[in-house]
Amino acid sequence: MTVRRLAEKQPASFEFTAENKAWAEKEIAKYPQGRQASAVIPLLWRAQAQNDYWVTKPAIEKIAEMLGMPYIRVLEIATFYSMFNLEPVGRHFIQLCGTTPCELRGANAIKDVCRSRIGDQRHVTPDGNFSWLEVECLGACCNAPMVQINDDYYEDLTPENFNKLLDDLAAGRPVQKGSQVGRISSEPEPAKGDTLLDPALYDGSVVGAWRKRFDESMAAAAAAEKK
Amino acid sequence: MTKINIDGKELDVPAEYTLLQACEEAGAEVPRFCYHERLSIAGNCRMCLVEVKGGPPKPTASCAMAVRDLRPGPNGEAPVVLTNSPMARKARAGVMEFLLINHPLDCPICDQGGECDLQDQAMAYGVDSSRYHENKRAVEDKYLGPLVKTSMNRCIHCTRCVRFTAEVAGTGDMGAIGRGEDMEITTYLETAMGSELQGNVADLCPVGALLPKPQSFRARPWELAKTQSIDVMDALGSNIRVDSRGREVIRILPRVNDAVNEEWISDKTRQIVDGLKTQRLDRPYLRKNGRLTPVSWNEAFAAIAAKVKAASPGKIGAIAGDLASVEDMFALQSLMQALGSPNLDCRQDGSRLDPKYGRASYLFNATVAGIDEADSLLIVGSNPRKEAPVLNARIRKRWLRGDFAVGLIGQQADLTYSYKYMGAGPDSLDPQTCKPPEGSKKPMLILGAGALARPDGAAVLARALEVAKAAGAITPEWNGFCVLHTAASRVGGLDLGFVPGEGGLDATAMAKGGVDVLFNLGADEIDIAPGAFVIYQGTHGDRGAHRADVILPGAAYVEKSGTYVNTEGRVQMADRASFPPGDAREDWAVLRALSDVLGKRLPFDTLNALRAALYKAHPHFAALDLIQKGSLGDIPAGSPDKTAFVNAIDDFYLTNPIARASAVMAECSALAKGRVAQAAE
């Protein structure tokens, strides 16, 4: 995390589309009179989706006016949550998990790919296709390393398949969401076979092995005391 | 009431008390940064940790834990709180170490030094060296307006300022953006704050992050002489402390008085300080050949004596201004009586209030503290936010508690609370339509000075009283009829009877040329037509001095001991903090000296003698800090015309000569005007 400020270049105005406006009114009506401020996160989220995935200053002010909040209250929320982008992002916005499980499984190599293909974080490529940001854990540690691109997770990455993923995205070819090695959600990797049917799990050599070690050391201690 | 054992002392406290309040009750001191008794509880500084038995088995933030949340012991013993146990002390030392990780060691160049909560508490709980070897956090300083200077590296994120602007001031100016280590306190994109109470955030800041900008690097707190005084910027009579060094007033701070200003003061009250030094009248002047020329006191007095002796008593008049103390007005009144003139007036704005209608007709009868008890409110011809910002904060406090219907007749404005708009002029002031909500037992009606300062003011007063009576606001137990004055001297003047006597002229008639010789005691908000010989006695080279033929330099409110009666009728006395500049003298003494030259020597030689005479004539002035309830006389019912009400104050920051001499107030005024223009776009 770094200090988050609004982007320097801002559009002149913001207006919800008719469809989003109707949706926003429905959202606001969910809350009792005087508690309209509760709708601020859904509205910011929708404003961001409508505006190429970033929240603008006019959008913050518009939402504050819709909900009867001081501007600063909405700014506080927009700057608090990293899910709100305060500056323009690429068409494919990559949020790369760099937290411990992903890092242990090779997130640094993925980061290098981002750096060499896209450049520094929070920098949009000249064609407008990509930008990336390192974020904290996205909760898909079983399939580490992983990234989130726009609304979807891409897991089990290696530099090779990640490079190919970016090529496909840039070219507009269809891509595989989720795991890039063909497993379904977080089942055991195909190469390892059916982990839970491994006989070693049931012969006491892996599970419960501590009991044998414990018994042995107790016996050794008892023998030493007798002497 | 619940029993609780604090540091071995058992006592009974209300169950809704927090542990911190209970500890204070027991006399145990608990350090704190974020907790403030007039703000909501945040519980984020963790400095008030105590050890509890009968609660969670860990150090507990005493500000955020209620007495009723603790369990009694197995045999019904009272829960135990230890404020000074090794565990509590160690926990606080740990918190202090964390707070100091990012706090710069710049106490020697910090204006808060010497009155800093963090500095004081670090003496008690700080360790002598740091175990932290990383870089300290650096935060950009923020622009918050002309009154508050920031040094954000020092901020410990207690959020007192954020809670103050959101809750008490009601403008929601400040906020905390970002999170974690990157959290920063700021206004929306660093715009200036828009509250009339913003200066209070510098008082609330427990460290040196928010400081009063006009006073930066001016003085150390221990160099200052502290004098208890009374504010005259509005009619609330806020209790203030004037800090001075030598003859110079350095700053003005609030004093706690729950019956009047709690512990807030408005920005005008606080930052008027530089106005006390500029544009001052420091010697007598006499107009010679159309130009004001410095002269000696004797020459000035001789010129006055010549004019007064040439005029008949009916052609001599006196107007008292908004900042005059009771003593000054009493001296001038005595002098006018000695001269045999009935032309006296303390209502330069043309207000139709009159002592003959009874004292209850011009007081804020419900009292300021009574706002807390009221259950509905009708504001007529007033904008309390500009006319008495601290009182407005009190109304907002009551409104926040809920079940408080506010109605407004007059100019619409942002009052920081919601209200029902009921009309613009006196025709909306109808006993039938202005009924408070069903079941309202203590309705309140605030009548602004603007609604009374018009030719049909007496009729408006009668109509407003009629409305109040119909609403049940005037009963033997409760009087909810409240006049909100804007001039600090007004109630005192009306109490003295500083109004035209039998056949006398009022201020408007005198200013229009009804008299040949006019004593003007600091009345700067009135245009005096050419012709009359005007003696201006005041402090600043403002409108009154420009029109004057003789200027007698007087003492400003911090430079004299004086009595002021606030809008509630509360008599309060201010002490002298400084001395008038140059040849200027206290006003009663100038009048006493002048009376000698006029051959009508006033019968008092000292301020004490003056007060003795004053108390003899008006005993209630001797009852300091108390309110004498008034009665209501007969007010002739009239029919007010249909002109819409206009508020008494348009520009909050420039209402009197001291404020108009202040550069800080001028900057605030320009900013406020810019905001209005922006809002209108």
PDB file of N, CA, C and O in Angstrom, chain B residues 250-288:
ATOM      1  N   ILE B 250      -1.606  37.893  23.164  1.00  0.00           N
ATOM      2  CA  ILE B 250      -1.095  36.905  22.208  1.00  0.00           C
ATOM      3  C   ILE B 250      -2.217  36.039  21.663  1.00  0.00           C
ATOM      4  O   ILE B 250      -2.291  35.768  20.483  1.00  0.00           O
ATOM      5  N   ARG B 251      -3.071  35.569  22.545  1.00  0.00           N
ATOM      6  CA  ARG B 251      -4.121  34.680  22.054  1.00  0.00           C
ATOM      7  C   ARG B 251      -5.307  34.684  23.004  1.00  0.00           C
ATOM      8  O   ARG B 251      -5.197  35.120  24.149  1.00  0.00           O
ATOM      9  N   ILE B 252      -6.414  34.183  22.500  1.00  0.00           N
ATOM     10  CA  ILE B 252      -7.633  34.071  23.296  1.00  0.00           C
ATOM     11  C   ILE B 252      -8.102  32.628  23.238  1.00  0.00           C
ATOM     12  O   ILE B 252      -8.193  32.037  22.156  1.00  0.00           O
ATOM     13  N   LEU B 253      -8.352  32.057  24.396  1.00  0.00           N
ATOM     14  CA  LEU B 253      -8.779  30.655  24.482  1.00  0.00           C
ATOM     15  C   LEU B 253     -10.109  30.585  25.232  1.00  0.00           C
ATOM     16  O   LEU B 253     -10.437  31.482  25.999  1.00  0.00           O
ATOM     17  N   PRO B 254     -10.857  29.516  25.015  1.00  0.00           N
ATOM     18  CA  PRO B 254     -12.116  29.387  25.757  1.00  0.00           C
ATOM     19  C   PRO B 254     -11.864  28.960  27.205  1.00  0.00           C
ATOM     20  O   PRO B 254     -10.862  28.325  27.515  1.00  0.00           O
ATOM     21  N   ARG B 255     -12.807  29.344  28.061  1.00  0.00           N
ATOM     22  CA  ARG B 255     -12.855  28.802  29.415  1.00  0.00           C
ATOM     23  C   ARG B 255     -14.087  27.928  29.483  1.00  0.00           C
ATOM     24  O   ARG B 255     -15.073  28.195  28.802  1.00  0.00           O
ATOM     25  N   VAL B 256     -14.041  26.918  30.316  1.00  0.00           N
ATOM     26  CA  VAL B 256     -15.188  26.021  30.394  1.00  0.00           C
ATOM     27  C   VAL B 256     -16.288  26.690  31.215  1.00  0.00           C
ATOM     28  O   VAL B 256     -16.051  27.142  32.331  1.00  0.00           O
ATOM     29  N   ASN B 257     -17.469  26.810  30.624  1.00  0.00           N
ATOM     30  CA  ASN B 257     -18.641  27.220  31.385  1.00  0.00           C
ATOM     31  C   ASN B 257     -19.837  26.516  30.756  1.00  0.00           C
ATOM     32  O   ASN B 257     -20.316  26.913  29.694  1.00  0.00           O
ATOM     33  N   ASP B 258     -20.277  25.450  31.384  1.00  0.00           N
ATOM     34  CA  ASP B 258     -21.317  24.625  30.778  1.00  0.00           C
ATOM     35  C   ASP B 258     -22.619  25.382  30.562  1.00  0.00           C
ATOM     36  O   ASP B 258     -23.421  25.017  29.726  1.00  0.00           O
ATOM     37  N   ALA B 259     -22.821  26.449  31.329  1.00  0.00           N
ATOM     38  CA  ALA B 259     -24.075  27.185  31.189  1.00  0.00           C
ATOM     39  C   ALA B 259     -24.047  28.121  29.991  1.00  0.00           C
ATOM     40  O   ALA B 259     -25.089  28.578  29.546  1.00  0.00           O
ATOM     41  N   VAL B 260     -22.867  28.431  29.480  1.00  0.00           N
ATOM     42  CA  VAL B 260     -22.801  29.399  28.389  1.00  0.00           C
ATOM     43  C   VAL B 260     -22.200  28.786  27.125  1.00  0.00           C
ATOM     44  O   VAL B 260     -22.889  28.497  26.166  1.00  0.00           O
ATOM     45  N   ASN B 261     -20.883  28.570  27.139  1.00  0.00           N
ATOM     46  CA  ASN B 261     -20.231  28.182  25.894  1.00  0.00           C
ATOM     47  C   ASN B 261     -19.630  26.786  25.964  1.00  0.00           C
ATOM     48  O   ASN B 261     -18.869  26.409  25.085  1.00  0.00           O
ATOM     49  N   GLU B 262     -19.975  26.001  26.964  1.00  0.00           N
ATOM     50  CA  GLU B 262     -19.343  24.689  27.178  1.00  0.00           C
ATOM     51  C   GLU B 262     -17.829  24.898  27.146  1.00  0.00           C
ATOM     52  O   GLU B 262     -17.311  25.533  28.038  1.00  0.00           O
ATOM     53  N   GLU B 263     -17.140  24.415  26.100  1.00  0.00           N
ATOM     54  CA  GLU B 263     -15.740  24.805  26.027  1.00  0.00           C
ATOM     55  C   GLU B 263     -15.346  25.215  24.617  1.00  0.00           C
ATOM     56  O   GLU B 263     -14.206  25.051  24.202  1.00  0.00           O
ATOM     57  N   TRP B 264     -16.317  25.739  23.870  1.00  0.00           N
ATOM     58  CA  TRP B 264     -16.015  26.181  22.506  1.00  0.00           C
ATOM     59  C   TRP B 264     -16.078  27.703  22.449  1.00  0.00           C
ATOM     60  O   TRP B 264     -16.763  28.340  23.237  1.00  0.00           O
ATOM     61  N   ILE B 265     -15.373  28.289  21.511  1.00  0.00           N
ATOM     62  CA  ILE B 265     -15.592  29.689  21.162  1.00  0.00           C
ATOM     63  C   ILE B 265     -15.562  29.798  19.647  1.00  0.00           C
ATOM     64  O   ILE B 265     -15.009  28.937  18.967  1.00  0.00           O
ATOM     65  N   SER B 266     -16.140  30.861  19.144  1.00  0.00           N
ATOM     66  CA  SER B 266     -16.192  31.021  17.696  1.00  0.00           C
ATOM     67  C   SER B 266     -14.845  31.534  17.193  1.00  0.00           C
ATOM     68  O   SER B 266     -14.006  32.002  17.959  1.00  0.00           O
ATOM     69  N   ASP B 267     -14.655  31.450  15.889  1.00  0.00           N
ATOM     70  CA  ASP B 267     -13.390  31.897  15.307  1.00  0.00           C
ATOM     71  C   ASP B 267     -13.191  33.391  15.468  1.00  0.00           C
ATOM     72  O   ASP B 267     -12.071  33.863  15.603  1.00  0.00           O
ATOM     73  N   LYS B 268     -14.294  34.143  15.449  1.00  0.00           N
ATOM     74  CA  LYS B 268     -14.160  35.587  15.616  1.00  0.00           C
ATOM     75  C   LYS B 268     -13.675  35.890  17.027  1.00  0.00           C
ATOM     76  O   LYS B 268     -12.780  36.701  17.227  1.00  0.00           O
ATOM     77  N   THR B 269     -14.225  35.202  18.007  1.00  0.00           N
ATOM     78  CA  THR B 269     -13.800  35.386  19.386  1.00  0.00           C
ATOM     79  C   THR B 269     -12.310  35.091  19.530  1.00  0.00           C
ATOM     80  O   THR B 269     -11.578  35.811  20.195  1.00  0.00           O
ATOM     81  N   ARG B 270     -11.877  34.023  18.879  1.00  0.00           N
ATOM     82  CA  ARG B 270     -10.520  33.533  19.081  1.00  0.00           C
ATOM     83  C   ARG B 270      -9.483  34.343  18.323  1.00  0.00           C
ATOM     84  O   ARG B 270      -8.422  34.672  18.841  1.00  0.00           O
ATOM     85  N   GLN B 271      -9.788  34.668  17.064  1.00  0.00           N
ATOM     86  CA  GLN B 271      -8.735  35.215  16.211  1.00  0.00           C
ATOM     87  C   GLN B 271      -8.871  36.709  15.950  1.00  0.00           C
ATOM     88  O   GLN B 271      -8.319  37.235  14.997  1.00  0.00           O
ATOM     89  N   ILE B 272      -9.605  37.374  16.819  1.00  0.00           N
ATOM     90  CA  ILE B 272      -9.746  38.817  16.719  1.00  0.00           C
ATOM     91  C   ILE B 272      -8.437  39.498  17.138  1.00  0.00           C
ATOM     92  O   ILE B 272      -8.243  40.681  16.908  1.00  0.00           O
ATOM     93  N   VAL B 273      -7.532  38.692  17.721  1.00  0.00           N
ATOM     94  CA  VAL B 273      -6.356  39.229  18.410  1.00  0.00           C
ATOM     95  C   VAL B 273      -5.589  40.270  17.603  1.00  0.00           C
ATOM     96  O   VAL B 273      -5.235  41.325  18.130  1.00  0.00           O
ATOM     97  N   ASP B 274      -5.344  40.010  16.320  1.00  0.00           N
ATOM     98  CA  ASP B 274      -4.539  40.983  15.574  1.00  0.00           C
ATOM     99  C   ASP B 274      -5.300  42.285  15.344  1.00  0.00           C
ATOM    100  O   ASP B 274      -4.690  43.328  15.132  1.00  0.00           O
ATOM    101  N   GLY B 275      -6.630  42.227  15.422  1.00  0.00           N
ATOM    102  CA  GLY B 275      -7.414  43.452  15.281  1.00  0.00           C
ATOM    103  C   GLY B 275      -7.240  44.393  16.469  1.00  0.00           C
ATOM    104  O   GLY B 275      -7.530  45.581  16.368  1.00  0.00           O
ATOM    105  N   LEU B 276      -6.769  43.855  17.591  1.00  0.00           N
ATOM    106  CA  LEU B 276      -6.576  44.706  18.772  1.00  0.00           C
ATOM    107  C   LEU B 276      -5.348  45.587  18.626  1.00  0.00           C
ATOM    108  O   LEU B 276      -5.121  46.475  19.435  1.00  0.00           O
ATOM    109  N   LYS B 277      -4.528  45.307  17.605  1.00  0.00           N
ATOM    110  CA  LYS B 277      -3.269  46.034  17.471  1.00  0.00           C
ATOM    111  C   LYS B 277      -3.243  46.991  16.296  1.00  0.00           C
ATOM    112  O   LYS B 277      -2.396  47.879  16.242  1.00  0.00           O
ATOM    113  N   THR B 278      -4.154  46.796  15.341  1.00  0.00           N
ATOM    114  CA  THR B 278      -4.116  47.656  14.159  1.00  0.00           C
ATOM    115  C   THR B 278      -5.257  48.655  14.215  1.00  0.00           C
ATOM    116  O   THR B 278      -6.289  48.409  14.828  1.00  0.00           O
ATOM    117  N   GLN B 279      -5.064  49.791  13.532  1.00  0.00           N
ATOM    118  CA  GLN B 279      -6.100  50.827  13.400  1.00  0.00           C
ATOM    119  C   GLN B 279      -6.499  51.409  14.755  1.00  0.00           C
ATOM    120  O   GLN B 279      -7.592  51.939  14.881  1.00  0.00           O
ATOM    121  N   ARG B 280      -5.624  51.301  15.774  1.00  0.00           N
ATOM    122  CA  ARG B 280      -6.044  51.761  17.095  1.00  0.00           C
ATOM    123  C   ARG B 280      -5.991  53.276  17.192  1.00  0.00           C
ATOM    124  O   ARG B 280      -5.115  53.935  16.621  1.00  0.00           O
ATOM    125  N   LEU B 281      -6.925  53.820  17.935  1.00  0.00           N
ATOM    126  CA  LEU B 281      -6.916  55.229  18.263  1.00  0.00           C
ATOM    127  C   LEU B 281      -6.094  55.359  19.538  1.00  0.00           C
ATOM    128  O   LEU B 281      -6.472  54.828  20.569  1.00  0.00           O
ATOM    129  N   ASP B 282      -4.943  56.044  19.430  1.00  0.00           N
ATOM    130  CA  ASP B 282      -4.085  56.082  20.615  1.00  0.00           C
ATOM    131  C   ASP B 282      -3.874  57.495  21.144  1.00  0.00           C
ATOM    132  O   ASP B 282      -3.096  57.711  22.045  1.00  0.00           O
ATOM    133  N   ARG B 283      -4.559  58.460  20.565  1.00  0.00           N
ATOM    134  CA  ARG B 283      -4.489  59.813  21.121  1.00  0.00           C
ATOM    135  C   ARG B 283      -5.752  60.569  20.707  1.00  0.00           C
ATOM    136  O   ARG B 283      -6.414  60.177  19.749  1.00  0.00           O
ATOM    137  N   PRO B 284      -6.077  61.647  21.425  1.00  0.00           N
ATOM    138  CA  PRO B 284      -7.284  62.401  21.056  1.00  0.00           C
ATOM    139  C   PRO B 284      -7.066  63.147  19.742  1.00  0.00           C
ATOM    140  O   PRO B 284      -5.946  63.537  19.411  1.00  0.00           O
ATOM    141  N   TYR B 285      -8.140  63.277  18.999  1.00  0.00           N
ATOM    142  CA  TYR B 285      -8.097  64.039  17.741  1.00  0.00           C
ATOM    143  C   TYR B 285      -9.203  65.091  17.759  1.00  0.00           C
ATOM    144  O   TYR B 285     -10.238  64.899  18.388  1.00  0.00           O
ATOM    145  N   LEU B 286      -8.948  66.175  17.026  1.00  0.00           N
ATOM    146  CA  LEU B 286      -9.962  67.212  16.885  1.00  0.00           C
ATOM    147  C   LEU B 286     -10.000  67.607  15.414  1.00  0.00           C
ATOM    148  O   LEU B 286      -8.965  67.720  14.763  1.00  0.00           O
ATOM    149  N   ARG B 287     -11.219  67.775  14.864  1.00  0.00           N
ATOM    150  CA  ARG B 287     -11.314  68.157  13.457  1.00  0.00           C
ATOM    151  C   ARG B 287     -11.071  69.653  13.328  1.00  0.00           C
ATOM    152  O   ARG B 287     -11.808  70.462  13.883  1.00  0.00           O
ATOM    153  N   LYS B 288      -9.969  69.991  12.625  1.00  0.00           N
ATOM    154  CA  LYS B 288      -9.656  71.403  12.398  1.00  0.00           C
ATOM    155  C   LYS B 288      -9.606  71.608  10.902  1.00  0.00           C
ATOM    156  O   LYS B 288      -8.875  70.895  10.203  1.00  0.00           O
TER     157      LYS B 288
END
